[in-house]
XYZ file of N, CA and C in Angstrom:
684
model
N 86.694 189.787 162.459
C 86.141 190.338 161.218
C 87.249 191.040 160.448
N 87.363 190.737 159.174
C 88.364 191.386 158.339
C 87.855 192.749 157.869
N 88.793 193.560 157.375
C 88.411 194.861 156.838
C 87.459 194.693 155.658
N 87.697 193.686 154.832
C 86.821 193.441 153.684
C 85.401 193.100 154.133
N 85.291 192.252 155.153
C 83.968 191.901 155.672
C 83.256 193.127 156.234
N 84.000 193.941 156.968
C 83.411 195.163 157.515
C 82.890 196.046 156.390
N 83.666 196.194 155.328
C 83.297 197.125 154.254
C 82.042 196.671 153.519
N 81.879 195.383 153.269
C 80.678 194.990 152.518
C 79.434 195.101 153.389
N 79.569 194.908 154.687
C 78.418 195.127 155.574
C 78.124 196.620 155.684
N 79.173 197.410 155.809
C 79.009 198.866 155.881
C 78.359 199.398 154.608
N 78.801 198.931 153.459
C 78.231 199.399 152.191
C 76.738 199.089 152.112
N 76.345 197.920 152.575
C 74.922 197.564 152.559
C 74.139 198.469 153.498
N 74.691 198.747 154.670
C 74.033 199.657 155.609
C 73.828 201.031 154.972
N 74.851 201.543 154.315
C 74.760 202.876 153.720
C 73.683 202.936 152.640
N 73.479 201.851 151.922
C 72.418 201.800 150.918
C 71.034 201.868 151.552
N 70.922 201.374 152.773
C 69.614 201.263 153.429
C 69.231 202.492 154.243
N 70.198 203.349 154.602
C 69.923 204.423 155.555
C 69.467 205.696 154.841
N 68.250 206.138 155.154
C 67.709 207.346 154.530
C 67.084 208.295 155.545
N 66.927 207.889 156.787
C 66.233 208.662 157.805
C 67.220 209.534 158.559
N 66.953 210.858 158.642
C 67.922 211.784 159.217
C 68.222 211.521 160.680
N 67.208 211.152 161.476
C 67.433 210.921 162.904
C 68.070 209.566 163.162
N 67.958 208.649 162.206
C 68.571 207.328 162.334
C 69.511 207.123 161.147
N 70.369 208.115 160.915
C 71.210 208.117 159.726
C 72.522 207.389 159.996
N 73.419 207.499 159.051
C 74.685 206.774 159.161
C 75.502 207.223 160.367
N 75.423 208.505 160.730
C 76.177 208.967 161.895
C 75.684 208.288 163.168
N 74.368 208.090 163.265
C 73.814 207.345 164.402
C 74.377 205.929 164.429
N 74.473 205.298 163.280
C 74.981 203.928 163.212
C 76.411 203.858 163.729
N 77.249 204.803 163.291
C 78.642 204.779 163.737
C 78.753 205.077 165.233
N 77.932 205.997 165.735
C 77.974 206.266 167.182
C 77.588 205.020 167.973
N 76.540 204.333 167.526
C 76.125 203.098 168.202
C 77.253 202.068 168.154
N 77.883 201.927 167.006
C 78.987 200.976 166.875
C 80.127 201.320 167.832
N 80.511 202.597 167.863
C 81.656 202.985 168.691
C 81.342 202.857 170.180
N 80.129 203.221 170.577
C 79.743 203.050 171.980
C 79.680 201.565 172.328
N 79.173 200.757 171.413
C 79.115 199.312 171.646
C 80.511 198.734 171.860
N 81.472 199.187 171.077
C 82.844 198.704 171.249
C 83.424 199.170 172.579
N 83.084 200.381 172.991
C 83.487 200.875 174.309
C 82.920 199.969 175.398
N 81.612 199.708 175.331
C 80.973 198.829 176.323
C 81.610 197.440 176.304
N 81.831 196.910 175.108
C 82.380 195.555 174.968
C 83.772 195.432 175.573
N 84.524 196.531 175.573
C 85.883 196.480 176.125
C 85.886 196.241 177.628
N 84.732 196.414 178.265
C 84.592 196.153 179.700
C 84.011 194.763 179.971
N 83.717 194.026 178.923
C 83.108 192.706 179.061
C 84.082 191.617 178.604
N 83.737 190.379 178.875
C 84.551 189.241 178.456
C 83.773 188.357 177.485
N 84.519 187.695 176.617
C 83.953 186.692 175.701
C 82.897 187.297 174.770
N 83.195 188.461 174.219
C 82.293 189.111 173.268
C 82.574 188.582 171.868
N 81.532 188.241 171.138
C 81.664 187.854 169.732
C 81.638 189.139 168.906
N 82.811 189.619 168.534
C 82.900 190.912 167.863
C 82.349 190.871 166.443
N 82.417 189.748 165.777
C 81.818 189.655 164.445
C 80.315 189.910 164.523
N 79.662 189.242 165.449
C 78.222 189.416 165.631
C 77.912 190.834 166.083
N 78.669 191.335 167.046
C 78.406 192.666 167.591
C 78.534 193.742 166.521
N 79.615 193.720 165.772
C 79.837 194.753 164.756
C 78.779 194.676 163.662
N 78.480 193.475 163.192
C 77.458 193.329 162.149
C 76.101 193.807 162.645
N 75.736 193.455 163.875
C 74.439 193.858 164.416
C 74.352 195.367 164.585
N 75.434 195.992 165.026
C 75.431 197.453 165.161
C 75.271 198.127 163.800
N 76.024 197.672 162.825
C 75.946 198.280 161.497
C 74.564 198.128 160.873
N 73.900 197.017 161.139
C 72.658 196.693 160.433
C 71.401 196.894 161.270
N 71.512 197.417 162.487
C 70.356 197.373 163.391
C 69.178 198.231 162.943
N 69.401 199.230 162.099
C 68.298 200.096 161.663
C 67.980 199.974 160.176
N 68.409 198.920 159.521
C 68.189 198.831 158.072
C 66.739 198.540 157.716
N 65.892 198.266 158.690
C 64.470 198.058 158.417
C 63.639 199.320 158.508
N 64.285 200.467 158.692
C 63.549 201.730 158.835
C 62.712 202.060 157.605
N 63.249 201.834 156.421
C 62.516 202.190 155.200
C 61.194 201.440 155.124
N 61.201 200.168 155.492
C 59.964 199.383 155.477
C 58.948 199.951 156.466
N 59.423 200.422 157.600
C 58.517 201.007 158.592
C 57.955 202.335 158.111
N 58.759 203.121 157.398
C 58.265 204.385 156.854
C 57.183 204.146 155.810
N 57.375 203.135 154.995
C 56.386 202.827 153.967
C 55.106 202.265 154.569
N 55.222 201.552 155.672
C 54.071 200.971 156.358
C 54.303 201.071 157.862
N 53.683 202.054 158.542
C 53.908 202.242 159.981
C 53.572 201.022 160.831
N 52.805 200.090 160.284
C 52.486 198.875 161.037
C 53.678 197.922 161.116
N 54.683 198.143 160.280
C 55.865 197.286 160.265
C 56.780 197.653 161.428
N 57.293 196.663 162.119
C 58.291 196.847 163.173
C 59.667 196.830 162.512
N 60.368 197.958 162.557
C 61.637 198.037 161.829
C 62.678 197.058 162.377
N 62.564 196.708 163.657
C 63.520 195.755 164.226
C 63.324 194.360 163.636
N 62.074 193.956 163.479
C 61.798 192.647 162.883
C 62.154 192.638 161.402
N 61.766 193.713 160.695
C 62.096 193.799 159.270
C 63.604 193.837 159.066
N 64.286 194.609 159.904
C 65.737 194.703 159.793
C 66.439 193.399 160.116
N 65.917 192.679 161.109
C 66.503 191.386 161.441
C 66.431 190.411 160.283
N 65.289 190.387 159.613
C 65.132 189.501 158.451
C 66.075 189.903 157.319
N 66.141 191.209 157.046
C 67.016 191.678 155.975
C 68.478 191.360 156.276
N 68.873 191.591 157.519
C 70.259 191.331 157.903
C 70.591 189.851 157.775
N 69.686 189.006 158.239
C 69.903 187.557 158.150
C 70.059 187.128 156.689
N 69.142 187.564 155.835
C 69.205 187.191 154.416
C 70.498 187.689 153.776
N 70.878 188.922 154.113
C 72.092 189.509 153.544
C 73.331 188.733 153.978
N 73.424 188.431 155.252
C 74.604 187.732 155.759
C 74.695 186.308 155.217
N 73.573 185.620 155.159
C 73.580 184.255 154.613
C 73.981 184.273 153.134
N 73.477 185.255 152.401
C 73.823 185.381 150.984
C 75.321 185.610 150.811
N 75.919 186.291 151.791
C 77.344 186.600 151.709
C 78.225 185.600 152.454
N 77.679 184.413 152.725
C 78.508 183.323 153.201
C 78.587 183.112 154.694
N 77.800 183.864 155.473
C 77.813 183.642 156.918
C 77.122 182.326 157.249
N 77.618 181.665 158.280
C 76.989 180.441 158.751
C 75.654 180.758 159.425
N 74.819 179.737 159.546
C 73.474 179.908 160.099
C 73.491 180.488 161.512
N 74.309 179.946 162.382
C 74.278 180.351 163.794
C 74.637 181.825 163.998
N 75.756 182.318 163.464
C 76.055 183.737 163.652
C 75.068 184.663 162.946
N 74.561 184.243 161.791
C 73.554 185.061 161.102
C 72.282 185.162 161.933
N 71.873 184.058 162.543
C 70.709 184.074 163.431
C 70.974 184.926 164.666
N 72.193 184.888 165.164
C 72.559 185.687 166.336
C 72.453 187.179 166.025
N 72.967 187.587 164.874
C 72.839 188.987 164.455
C 71.364 189.366 164.344
N 70.585 188.505 163.742
C 69.147 188.747 163.610
C 68.506 188.960 164.972
N 68.842 188.117 165.942
C 68.268 188.237 167.283
C 68.679 189.545 167.950
N 69.924 189.953 167.763
C 70.383 191.232 168.321
C 69.562 192.396 167.772
N 69.309 192.373 166.484
C 68.560 193.451 165.841
C 67.101 193.428 166.272
N 66.521 192.250 166.368
C 65.107 192.135 166.728
C 64.822 192.605 168.145
N 65.825 192.619 169.010
C 65.598 192.969 170.416
C 66.210 194.308 170.809
N 66.567 195.154 169.836
C 67.230 196.409 170.204
C 66.256 197.544 170.497
N 64.976 197.366 170.233
C 64.010 198.456 170.407
C 63.645 198.653 171.869
N 63.383 199.921 172.224
C 62.893 200.257 173.566
C 61.430 199.873 173.706
N 60.628 200.170 172.682
C 59.187 199.915 172.735
C 58.876 198.497 172.236
N 59.182 197.518 173.020
C 58.883 196.134 172.646
C 58.961 195.262 173.883
N 58.304 194.112 173.807
C 58.418 193.150 174.901
C 59.455 192.078 174.581
N 60.177 192.240 173.465
C 61.252 191.315 173.122
C 62.541 191.779 173.812
N 63.027 191.020 174.748
C 64.186 191.425 175.532
C 65.463 190.777 174.995
N 66.569 191.519 174.995
C 67.835 190.938 174.538
C 68.297 189.828 175.471
N 68.788 188.744 174.904
C 69.190 187.580 175.690
C 70.707 187.417 175.766
N 71.389 187.540 174.657
C 72.837 187.326 174.650
C 73.565 188.590 175.089
N 74.835 188.440 175.439
C 75.650 189.599 175.804
C 75.717 190.586 174.650
N 75.910 190.071 173.441
C 76.009 190.961 172.278
C 74.712 191.729 172.068
N 73.571 191.072 172.237
C 72.278 191.748 172.078
C 72.097 192.826 173.135
N 72.542 192.558 174.348
C 72.434 193.551 175.423
C 73.332 194.753 175.149
N 74.497 194.503 174.592
C 75.395 195.612 174.254
C 74.800 196.468 173.144
N 74.247 195.839 172.108
C 73.602 196.597 171.028
C 72.453 197.425 171.587
N 71.630 196.823 172.419
C 70.508 197.539 173.041
C 71.023 198.752 173.812
N 72.013 198.546 174.670
C 72.524 199.638 175.495
C 73.142 200.743 174.647
N 73.924 200.374 173.645
C 74.579 201.376 172.802
C 73.557 202.205 172.036
N 72.524 201.555 171.535
C 71.464 202.275 170.820
C 70.722 203.210 171.762
N 70.471 202.776 172.993
C 69.763 203.611 173.956
C 70.626 204.789 174.410
N 71.936 204.563 174.547
C 72.829 205.665 174.917
C 72.709 206.802 173.910
N 72.531 206.465 172.638
C 72.424 207.505 171.608
C 71.098 208.246 171.671
N 70.156 207.759 172.481
C 68.885 208.459 172.690
C 68.893 209.272 173.976
N 70.022 209.264 174.697
C 70.108 209.985 175.960
C 70.818 211.318 175.780
N 70.756 212.152 176.832
C 71.455 213.424 176.822
C 70.889 214.408 175.820
N 71.615 215.491 175.615
C 71.160 216.496 174.655
C 71.241 215.978 173.221
N 72.143 215.042 172.963
C 72.188 214.421 171.633
C 70.897 213.668 171.360
N 70.422 212.923 172.328
C 69.155 212.215 172.170
C 67.996 213.163 171.964
N 68.033 214.290 172.667
C 66.986 215.295 172.492
C 67.031 215.872 171.080
N 68.222 216.193 170.601
C 68.348 216.743 169.246
C 67.840 215.746 168.208
N 68.167 214.477 168.386
C 67.693 213.458 167.453
C 66.171 213.341 167.502
N 65.608 213.415 168.704
C 64.154 213.313 168.841
C 63.463 214.489 168.172
N 63.973 215.695 168.375
C 63.379 216.874 167.748
C 63.465 216.761 166.225
N 64.606 216.302 165.715
C 64.756 216.118 164.271
C 63.751 215.103 163.745
N 63.621 213.995 164.452
C 62.700 212.931 164.047
C 61.266 213.431 164.055
N 60.883 214.170 165.108
C 59.518 214.695 165.208
C 59.263 215.772 164.157
N 60.261 216.588 163.876
C 60.095 217.639 162.871
C 59.853 217.045 161.489
N 60.507 215.935 161.191
C 60.288 215.260 159.908
C 58.837 214.843 159.734
N 58.143 214.659 160.851
C 56.739 214.242 160.824
C 55.792 215.395 161.140
N 56.321 216.616 161.089
C 55.529 217.833 161.314
C 54.821 217.811 162.672
N 55.467 217.218 163.670
C 54.904 217.195 165.016
C 55.439 218.382 165.810
N 54.640 218.968 166.694
C 55.040 220.183 167.407
C 56.000 219.900 168.557
N 56.622 220.964 169.068
C 57.459 220.832 170.253
C 56.617 220.573 171.491
N 55.428 221.172 171.543
C 54.567 221.044 172.719
C 53.115 221.140 172.295
N 52.225 220.771 173.199
C 50.787 220.920 172.980
C 50.194 221.679 174.159
N 48.930 222.037 174.030
C 48.250 222.788 175.080
C 47.343 221.876 175.890
N 47.270 222.140 177.183
C 46.358 221.423 178.065
C 44.930 221.884 177.791
N 43.929 221.163 178.292
C 42.529 221.560 178.061
C 42.203 222.983 178.499
N 42.921 223.494 179.511
C 42.654 224.861 179.971
C 43.407 225.909 179.163
N 44.124 225.489 178.126
C 44.814 226.424 177.254
C 46.235 226.738 177.647
N 46.707 226.193 178.753
C 48.090 226.417 179.166
C 49.014 225.415 178.475
N 50.300 225.714 178.512
C 51.285 224.824 177.897
C 51.406 223.547 178.724
N 51.259 222.402 178.073
C 51.375 221.117 178.760
C 52.840 220.726 178.900
N 53.169 220.088 180.022
C 54.544 219.617 180.208
C 54.791 218.273 179.538
N 53.768 217.710 178.892
C 53.910 216.464 178.151
C 53.559 215.216 178.929
N 53.436 215.314 180.238
C 53.272 214.108 181.054
C 51.904 213.458 180.917
N 50.887 214.236 180.559
C 49.536 213.672 180.448
C 49.010 213.732 179.021
N 49.900 213.972 178.067
C 49.472 214.151 176.677
C 49.268 212.813 175.976
N 48.291 212.791 175.086
C 48.145 211.662 174.171
C 48.586 212.061 172.766
N 48.473 213.350 172.445
C 48.917 213.837 171.138
C 50.440 213.897 171.106
N 51.052 213.549 169.976
C 52.515 213.538 169.895
C 53.112 214.938 169.907
N 54.215 215.087 170.586
C 55.010 216.311 170.607
C 56.367 215.953 171.191
N 57.313 216.888 171.125
C 58.611 216.591 171.729
C 58.493 216.411 173.236
N 57.764 217.313 173.920
C 57.649 217.201 175.371
C 56.965 215.897 175.776
N 55.980 215.474 174.992
C 55.311 214.199 175.281
C 56.280 213.036 175.117
N 57.109 213.079 174.086
C 58.078 212.010 173.860
C 59.131 211.979 174.973
N 59.513 213.159 175.440
C 60.486 213.197 176.536
C 59.919 212.514 177.778
N 58.678 212.864 178.139
C 58.081 212.291 179.352
C 57.760 210.808 179.172
N 57.369 210.423 177.956
C 56.967 209.033 177.708
C 58.165 208.105 177.567
N 59.217 208.567 176.887
C 60.340 207.681 176.579
C 61.667 208.163 177.142
N 62.100 209.370 176.733
C 63.465 209.790 177.025
C 63.750 209.837 178.516
N 62.799 210.326 179.297
C 62.999 210.435 180.738
C 63.121 209.066 181.401
N 62.542 208.046 180.779
C 62.493 206.713 181.382
C 63.625 205.793 180.926
N 64.440 206.262 180.002
C 65.494 205.408 179.465
C 66.553 205.052 180.497
N 66.745 205.910 181.467
C 67.946 205.827 182.297
C 67.944 204.674 183.293
N 66.822 204.054 183.518
C 66.790 202.931 184.434
C 66.808 201.586 183.748
N 67.067 201.573 182.451
C 66.937 200.328 181.691
C 68.180 200.062 180.852
N 69.294 199.831 181.523
C 70.518 199.428 180.837
C 70.983 198.086 181.394
N 71.589 197.288 180.542
C 71.993 195.941 180.931
C 73.444 195.852 181.393
N 74.294 196.766 180.934
C 75.716 196.690 181.253
C 76.123 197.819 182.189
N 77.128 197.545 183.009
C 77.611 198.555 183.963
C 78.227 199.745 183.237
N 78.910 199.489 182.150
C 79.548 200.577 181.408
C 78.504 201.530 180.845
N 77.425 201.006 180.285
C 76.364 201.870 179.759
C 75.727 202.679 180.881
N 75.514 202.057 182.033
C 74.931 202.769 183.171
C 75.824 203.922 183.606
N 77.141 203.738 183.526
C 78.065 204.815 183.876
C 78.047 205.922 182.828
N 77.972 205.541 181.555
C 77.952 206.537 180.481
C 76.718 207.415 180.537
N 75.611 206.872 181.026
C 74.360 207.621 180.972
C 74.242 208.666 182.071
N 75.043 208.607 183.138
C 74.846 209.492 184.291
C 74.934 210.972 183.914
N 76.030 211.449 183.293
C 76.062 212.867 182.921
C 75.033 213.232 181.857
N 74.696 212.284 181.009
C 73.704 212.547 179.962
C 72.313 212.724 180.556
N 72.005 211.989 181.605
C 70.700 212.130 182.252
C 70.512 213.549 182.779
N 71.537 214.092 183.405
C 71.444 215.452 183.939
C 71.307 216.478 182.823
N 72.101 216.347 181.764
C 72.039 217.334 180.683
C 70.683 217.304 179.993
N 70.086 216.112 179.848
C 68.763 216.014 179.227
C 67.695 216.632 180.116
N 67.745 216.348 181.417
C 66.758 216.907 182.344
C 66.868 218.423 182.400
N 68.096 218.938 182.404
C 68.300 220.393 182.409
C 67.728 221.016 181.143
N 67.948 220.366 180.006
C 67.427 220.882 178.737
C 65.905 220.908 178.754
N 65.302 219.817 179.187
C 63.831 219.746 179.239
C 63.270 220.847 180.127
N 63.820 221.010 181.315
C 63.304 222.033 182.233
C 63.482 223.431 181.655
N 64.633 223.680 181.043
C 64.875 225.003 180.451
C 63.928 225.272 179.290
N 63.741 224.276 178.421
C 62.847 224.462 177.284
C 61.423 224.712 177.751
N 60.938 223.912 178.699
C 59.574 224.093 179.191
C 59.409 225.469 179.821
N 60.393 225.914 180.602
C 60.313 227.230 181.238
C 60.304 228.342 180.194
N 61.111 228.198 179.155
C 61.164 229.224 178.115
C 59.869 229.271 177.311
N 59.304 228.101 177.010
C 58.025 228.075 176.291
C 56.943 228.755 177.112
N 56.895 228.421 178.392
C 55.871 229.017 179.260
C 56.089 230.512 179.427
N 57.345 230.938 179.515
C 57.611 232.371 179.676
C 57.253 233.150 178.421
N 57.307 232.489 177.261
C 56.892 233.134 176.014
C 55.379 233.134 175.861
N 54.717 232.127 176.386
C 53.301 231.895 176.117
C 52.379 232.470 177.187
N 52.626 232.131 178.438
C 51.649 232.409 179.492
C 51.434 233.896 179.784
N 52.490 234.712 179.986
C 52.237 236.129 180.281
C 51.502 236.840 179.147
N 51.933 236.596 177.919
C 51.295 237.251 176.783
C 49.853 236.825 176.603
N 49.572 235.569 176.893
C 48.195 235.081 176.796
C 47.294 235.821 177.782
N 47.775 236.019 178.998
C 46.999 236.760 180.000
C 46.833 238.219 179.594
N 47.901 238.806 179.056
C 47.827 240.204 178.637
C 46.860 240.378 177.473
N 46.857 239.434 176.537
C 45.913 239.509 175.428
C 44.485 239.477 175.941
N 44.225 238.619 176.917
C 42.882 238.532 177.487
C 42.483 239.873 178.111
N 43.423 240.504 178.812
C 43.135 241.795 179.441
C 42.831 242.864 178.395
N 43.624 242.890 177.324
C 43.415 243.891 176.275
C 42.059 243.691 175.612
N 41.719 242.443 175.305
C 40.449 242.167 174.639
C 39.264 242.469 175.550
N 39.412 242.200 176.828
C 38.322 242.479 177.762
C 38.136 243.977 177.975
N 39.237 244.742 177.870
C 39.141 246.197 178.052
C 38.412 246.860 176.890
N 38.521 246.270 175.723
C 37.836 246.826 174.557
C 38.509 248.083 174.034
N 37.872 248.727 173.053
C 38.454 249.937 172.450
C 38.428 251.115 173.426
């Protein structure tokens, strides 16, 4: 890929990115991690890999406008149309599309090619560790979702049995489970320290929330029961 080719793909990505948790910095981190992973592999198509990394989240706007839209599918179509318009051959444009369509965690579409697996792993790495937690909190805050919810008995829920959205629920539903689903050895190695830092953060946050909530809740009950 030439510098000129990189720049016109990058410029298109920048026009499409508006979401703070999936912003341009996320795109560059995914690209750089993907290149790190690729350096441990053989026979990587770097044109496809770089284009797919740059364009993997360009369907986010369509998903925001209509939550029923799958941003990976929308982004794959947009990327394919854009690349074909700019002179890419059918096969590599389709390959980029396939990489984008299979990069999501919440889907039954699995990455097939080496490049698609690298894009998937690099994107997932950016959801791990304390960085992944910060991105999740930012994403949830944009949607006015709480950090935690209460269990039926009024105590703070750890998120594991929640149906209502919150950060703790997202951690138990998605973030905690990311670490067993990587395709490349390099990504699996990168995730090890991040897994510990994320688990430590979750435990500390839950303990701090409970220490702020539970004692005072009991004391309030005692004061109200005592009366004037």
